[in-house]
Amino acid sequence: EEQQQQQQQHPEEDTKSNKKKRRGVGAKKVNKVDTRVVIQKLSRNKKKAVTVVVGMETVAGVKLKDAAKTFSKRFAGSSSVKDTNAGKEIIIQGDHMYDVAAMVVDKFSVPANSVYLDIDGEFVPYQ
């Protein structure tokens, strides 16, 4: 009898405990990351050079492997993704610094003020 009286006095407590909890996958949380792409040219042999793109993993919605494939098709040379201690970088055969910067801004919709060119150790913003 006491339980019945308690339920009659506080009916909302009973419905709260029986309420089903929401299950399933919630909306994905997008972490806002400061986008900064650095493009540099490294000399390999006497005449050969490679272009290195660092920071493409900070661009939202871009898979590095797909970006490397796009670069290799556009510049008709090999490109690969390398995992370094500073992060992941895309290595493209040939000296394509300015072309890569233009392509990153146009194709991957990265703001031009967050793309930097490494010219002789100085980070110059791409404009």
PDB file of C-alpha atoms in Angstrom, residues 47-109:
ATOM      1  CA  LYS A  47      69.252  18.542 -61.237  1.00  0.00           C
ATOM      2  CA  LYS A  48      66.415  16.568 -59.684  1.00  0.00           C
ATOM      3  CA  ALA A  49      63.992  18.045 -57.141  1.00  0.00           C
ATOM      4  CA  VAL A  50      60.959  16.997 -55.131  1.00  0.00           C
ATOM      5  CA  THR A  51      58.092  19.145 -53.895  1.00  0.00           C
ATOM      6  CA  VAL A  52      56.910  18.424 -50.348  1.00  0.00           C
ATOM      7  CA  VAL A  53      53.433  19.433 -49.133  1.00  0.00           C
ATOM      8  CA  VAL A  54      53.083  19.467 -45.337  1.00  0.00           C
ATOM      9  CA  GLY A  55      49.860  20.131 -43.432  1.00  0.00           C
ATOM     10  CA  MET A  56      47.262  18.778 -45.852  1.00  0.00           C
ATOM     11  CA  GLU A  57      45.796  16.647 -43.036  1.00  0.00           C
ATOM     12  CA  THR A  58      44.527  19.858 -41.427  1.00  0.00           C
ATOM     13  CA  VAL A  59      42.280  20.535 -44.435  1.00  0.00           C
ATOM     14  CA  ALA A  60      38.748  19.346 -43.762  1.00  0.00           C
ATOM     15  CA  GLY A  61      37.338  16.663 -46.034  1.00  0.00           C
ATOM     16  CA  VAL A  62      40.594  15.819 -47.808  1.00  0.00           C
ATOM     17  CA  LYS A  63      42.099  12.331 -47.759  1.00  0.00           C
ATOM     18  CA  LEU A  64      45.857  12.451 -48.220  1.00  0.00           C
ATOM     19  CA  LYS A  65      45.979   9.423 -50.491  1.00  0.00           C
ATOM     20  CA  ASP A  66      43.381  10.915 -52.842  1.00  0.00           C
ATOM     21  CA  ALA A  67      45.189  14.268 -52.822  1.00  0.00           C
ATOM     22  CA  ALA A  68      48.480  12.539 -53.701  1.00  0.00           C
ATOM     23  CA  LYS A  69      46.763  10.736 -56.568  1.00  0.00           C
ATOM     24  CA  THR A  70      45.347  14.025 -57.855  1.00  0.00           C
ATOM     25  CA  PHE A  71      48.792  15.642 -57.704  1.00  0.00           C
ATOM     26  CA  SER A  72      50.421  12.741 -59.567  1.00  0.00           C
ATOM     27  CA  LYS A  73      47.816  12.934 -62.343  1.00  0.00           C
ATOM     28  CA  ARG A  74      48.130  16.706 -62.673  1.00  0.00           C
ATOM     29  CA  PHE A  75      51.940  16.873 -62.680  1.00  0.00           C
ATOM     30  CA  ALA A  76      52.621  13.606 -64.565  1.00  0.00           C
ATOM     31  CA  GLY A  77      54.995  12.271 -61.934  1.00  0.00           C
ATOM     32  CA  SER A  78      55.047  10.058 -58.900  1.00  0.00           C
ATOM     33  CA  SER A  79      53.629  11.286 -55.604  1.00  0.00           C
ATOM     34  CA  SER A  80      53.297   9.532 -52.286  1.00  0.00           C
ATOM     35  CA  VAL A  81      52.241  10.063 -48.681  1.00  0.00           C
ATOM     36  CA  LYS A  82      55.034   9.765 -46.134  1.00  0.00           C
ATOM     37  CA  ASP A  83      54.531   9.584 -42.382  1.00  0.00           C
ATOM     38  CA  THR A  84      57.192  11.637 -40.589  1.00  0.00           C
ATOM     39  CA  ASN A  85      57.657  12.674 -36.974  1.00  0.00           C
ATOM     40  CA  ALA A  86      56.313  16.153 -37.803  1.00  0.00           C
ATOM     41  CA  GLY A  87      53.152  14.684 -39.356  1.00  0.00           C
ATOM     42  CA  LYS A  88      52.129  13.344 -42.732  1.00  0.00           C
ATOM     43  CA  GLU A  89      53.489  14.893 -45.888  1.00  0.00           C
ATOM     44  CA  ILE A  90      52.886  14.443 -49.608  1.00  0.00           C
ATOM     45  CA  ILE A  91      56.017  14.095 -51.749  1.00  0.00           C
ATOM     46  CA  ILE A  92      55.724  14.969 -55.462  1.00  0.00           C
ATOM     47  CA  GLN A  93      58.503  14.382 -57.993  1.00  0.00           C
ATOM     48  CA  GLY A  94      59.670  17.558 -59.693  1.00  0.00           C
ATOM     49  CA  ASP A  95      59.792  21.274 -58.960  1.00  0.00           C
ATOM     50  CA  HIS A  96      56.099  22.236 -58.853  1.00  0.00           C
ATOM     51  CA  MET A  97      55.987  24.634 -55.904  1.00  0.00           C
ATOM     52  CA  TYR A  98      53.859  27.404 -57.399  1.00  0.00           C
ATOM     53  CA  ASP A  99      51.627  25.056 -59.394  1.00  0.00           C
ATOM     54  CA  VAL A 100      50.931  22.952 -56.295  1.00  0.00           C
ATOM     55  CA  ALA A 101      50.077  26.099 -54.311  1.00  0.00           C
ATOM     56  CA  ALA A 102      47.623  27.221 -57.006  1.00  0.00           C
ATOM     57  CA  MET A 103      46.070  23.752 -57.137  1.00  0.00           C
ATOM     58  CA  VAL A 104      45.703  23.505 -53.337  1.00  0.00           C
ATOM     59  CA  VAL A 105      43.863  26.838 -53.295  1.00  0.00           C
ATOM     60  CA  ASP A 106      41.625  26.060 -56.293  1.00  0.00           C
ATOM     61  CA  LYS A 107      40.881  22.340 -56.076  1.00  0.00           C
ATOM     62  CA  PHE A 108      40.922  21.727 -52.314  1.00  0.00           C
ATOM     63  CA  SER A 109      39.358  25.115 -51.426  1.00  0.00           C
TER      64      SER A 109
END
